[in-house]
């Protein structure tokens, strides 16, 4: 690469990077995207459900063009214990064909990220694959003026860091405190191919419909976290997302959690006859609204996972990456118009984030995260007692129904404490409004 | 019956089977390094071993912490859980390492 110069460098060709590149190229800024994978998408992993709302604004025709898998028509959440599954939410609606429910899709990241990059290339962005960015180059005043790569230095007016969870901003100083470990989540996933027609049968779907099943409880050892099954065209994405602190505290191995989930009696049947095609892992840095890294500095901006803009518990990442990437690109394009790239000028990016759903959603996710840290029993005692209550209420005995229900209720309140449910419901209601 | 077999699998066996489905193009030199083996010797929990989703790390008294970098999924968990900041963590050189087909 030698000692080259670009107007703008984007590090990382994920959804955030390509959204930034697309915005910049459209504004006729000379933008170069560096991707460490030998091909776009080679390093990218996610829970595989794309909320395509931002994408629909950016590329209105994406439904016909993008390599999408099934459109999510059914969303189910359940509590899973060793011997019971209690569905607490299960919506299957044909309204998912129409706005505002029609923007949720399963995606294969290798295919999708490649397509998205191609959209940026079409309007003039340049991609360089197989190049690892190693550090930021700063001038004597600390202003970022380029990136040192495995192939030499590349200088630029402005650098956008969309290089994911292990961004060059923190790759080399990994000093970890427990408080940080509890904000880092690890997702492990297998892609499992099922015989043709089985997905429709087992998940009760039409040919083009998809399902997203999420589970709390046993699969994540009654800690905060989720297990999931998502339907692609002919494969399932099956995974577990849990906090690194819970994994290291309990000495549990992530692949053992995944196998235990896959072998749960109610899950095994959904996967039966499936052939595993790929195993992947990904870290989710949920720093929280109050602890986000600097989003801009002199000569640089940060977006997507690299900026901690995601919510592990809500499985929200790609849309926040797309939106923040897009805004960082628009801000850099605006700066380029004036030829000024100071932190102050690039600050319009932060302003845009705060005025959009991105920071509002980050605030909500953070509040929920705090609530969760205060109340680990939500995921343990309360979850188990709820499943037991449902079991007791439905059991067949000689007792009159009324007595049976009141006995079950008594058992429930004996475990959780009197008035707990009302109190927690009230807390949740206050939190949500 | 299949469940019985699955339950009897050792953890090496489980992770080995999973990794056999994933594509890798490992570089000839490691992108992960242990800074000071003495630290690992004195470490009680060695959380890097249990959190690594690829089973990259094993420990034995004679050799210390062994790093099978070739099967690294590049998530970064090991570096984050190491209390002693003893893992010099980097991505593999451009174009090398794990090659996800599905993501």
Short mmCIF file of C-alpha atoms in Angstrom, two decimals, chain A residues 36 38 41-46 108-110 130-132 166 170-172 174-176 181 184 186 188-191 244 247-248 251-256 258-259 262-263 268 276-281 283, chain B residues 2-3 6-7 9 11 14-15 18-19 21-22 35 47 49-55 73-77 79-85 88-103:
data_model
loop_
_atom_site.label_atom_id
_atom_site.label_comp_id
_atom_site.label_asym_id
_atom_site.label_seq_id
_atom_site.Cartn_x
_atom_site.Cartn_y
_atom_site.Cartn_z
CA UNK A 36 -8.96 -7.91 7.51
CA UNK A 38 -9.77 -12.31 2.81
CA UNK A 41 -18.06 -11.07 5.68
CA UNK A 42 -15.40 -13.71 6.44
CA UNK A 43 -15.04 -12.49 10.03
CA UNK A 44 -18.59 -11.44 10.79
CA UNK A 45 -20.96 -13.24 13.14
CA UNK A 46 -24.31 -12.27 14.60
CA UNK A 108 -26.44 -15.08 6.28
CA UNK A 109 -23.78 -12.53 7.20
CA UNK A 110 -21.22 -13.69 4.65
CA UNK A 130 -6.98 -9.06 3.56
CA UNK A 131 -5.59 -5.95 5.26
CA UNK A 132 -5.39 -5.74 9.02
CA UNK A 166 -12.12 -5.86 19.43
CA UNK A 170 -8.79 -1.36 22.83
CA UNK A 171 -7.18 -4.39 21.21
CA UNK A 172 -3.79 -3.96 22.82
CA UNK A 174 -7.03 -5.53 27.40
CA UNK A 175 -6.66 -4.89 31.13
CA UNK A 176 -9.90 -6.26 32.44
CA UNK A 181 -16.26 -8.58 32.26
CA UNK A 184 -19.07 -8.41 27.89
CA UNK A 186 -20.17 -14.15 24.49
CA UNK A 188 -21.73 -19.13 20.39
CA UNK A 189 -23.76 -20.43 17.50
CA UNK A 190 -24.16 -23.41 15.22
CA UNK A 191 -25.75 -23.33 11.81
CA UNK A 244 -18.39 -13.63 30.28
CA UNK A 247 -19.08 -18.17 32.32
CA UNK A 248 -15.84 -17.57 34.20
CA UNK A 251 -16.34 -22.41 35.00
CA UNK A 252 -18.92 -23.36 32.38
CA UNK A 253 -17.67 -23.94 28.86
CA UNK A 254 -19.64 -22.18 26.16
CA UNK A 255 -19.83 -25.21 23.84
CA UNK A 256 -21.14 -27.34 26.71
CA UNK A 258 -24.74 -24.96 23.60
CA UNK A 259 -24.77 -28.77 23.57
CA UNK A 262 -29.43 -28.63 21.85
CA UNK A 263 -30.02 -31.78 23.90
CA UNK A 268 -33.84 -31.79 20.47
CA UNK A 276 -24.22 -28.94 11.68
CA UNK A 277 -22.56 -26.76 9.03
CA UNK A 278 -20.63 -24.19 11.02
CA UNK A 279 -19.70 -23.24 14.55
CA UNK A 280 -18.99 -19.60 15.33
CA UNK A 281 -18.38 -17.29 18.28
CA UNK A 283 -18.13 -11.14 21.68
CA UNK B 2 -28.24 -40.30 20.68
CA UNK B 3 -28.69 -38.14 23.76
CA UNK B 6 -23.97 -36.80 23.48
CA UNK B 7 -23.92 -36.66 27.27
CA UNK B 9 -18.85 -36.81 25.10
CA UNK B 11 -15.46 -31.50 26.37
CA UNK B 14 -17.58 -31.63 21.87
CA UNK B 15 -15.47 -28.68 20.83
CA UNK B 18 -17.90 -28.28 16.41
CA UNK B 19 -14.63 -26.87 15.10
CA UNK B 21 -17.36 -27.76 10.72
CA UNK B 22 -15.68 -24.35 10.62
CA UNK B 35 3.41 -12.70 28.08
CA UNK B 47 -10.57 -18.57 33.17
CA UNK B 49 -9.30 -22.10 29.44
CA UNK B 50 -12.99 -22.32 30.33
CA UNK B 51 -14.35 -19.27 28.50
CA UNK B 52 -12.60 -19.89 25.18
CA UNK B 53 -15.32 -21.18 22.83
CA UNK B 54 -12.71 -23.01 20.74
CA UNK B 55 -10.71 -24.69 23.51
CA UNK B 73 -12.48 -18.04 16.52
CA UNK B 74 -11.08 -14.53 17.13
CA UNK B 75 -13.69 -13.46 19.70
CA UNK B 76 -11.27 -11.95 22.25
CA UNK B 77 -12.83 -13.53 25.38
CA UNK B 79 -7.91 -11.40 26.77
CA UNK B 80 -10.92 -9.91 28.56
CA UNK B 81 -11.11 -12.50 31.35
CA UNK B 82 -7.36 -12.61 32.05
CA UNK B 83 -6.97 -10.71 35.32
CA UNK B 84 -3.23 -10.41 34.79
CA UNK B 85 -3.45 -8.97 31.29
CA UNK B 88 -0.87 -10.54 24.07
CA UNK B 89 -3.91 -10.61 21.81
CA UNK B 90 -4.07 -9.61 18.20
CA UNK B 91 -5.99 -10.59 15.11
CA UNK B 92 -4.22 -12.93 12.69
CA UNK B 93 -2.49 -11.16 9.77
CA UNK B 94 -4.89 -9.92 7.08
CA UNK B 95 -6.56 -12.70 5.10
CA UNK B 96 -5.67 -15.45 7.63
CA UNK B 97 -7.55 -17.13 10.47
CA UNK B 98 -11.17 -18.17 10.70
CA UNK B 99 -13.22 -17.96 7.51
CA UNK B 100 -16.94 -17.86 8.29
CA UNK B 101 -19.22 -19.00 5.48
CA UNK B 102 -22.51 -18.38 7.34
CA UNK B 103 -21.68 -15.87 10.08
#
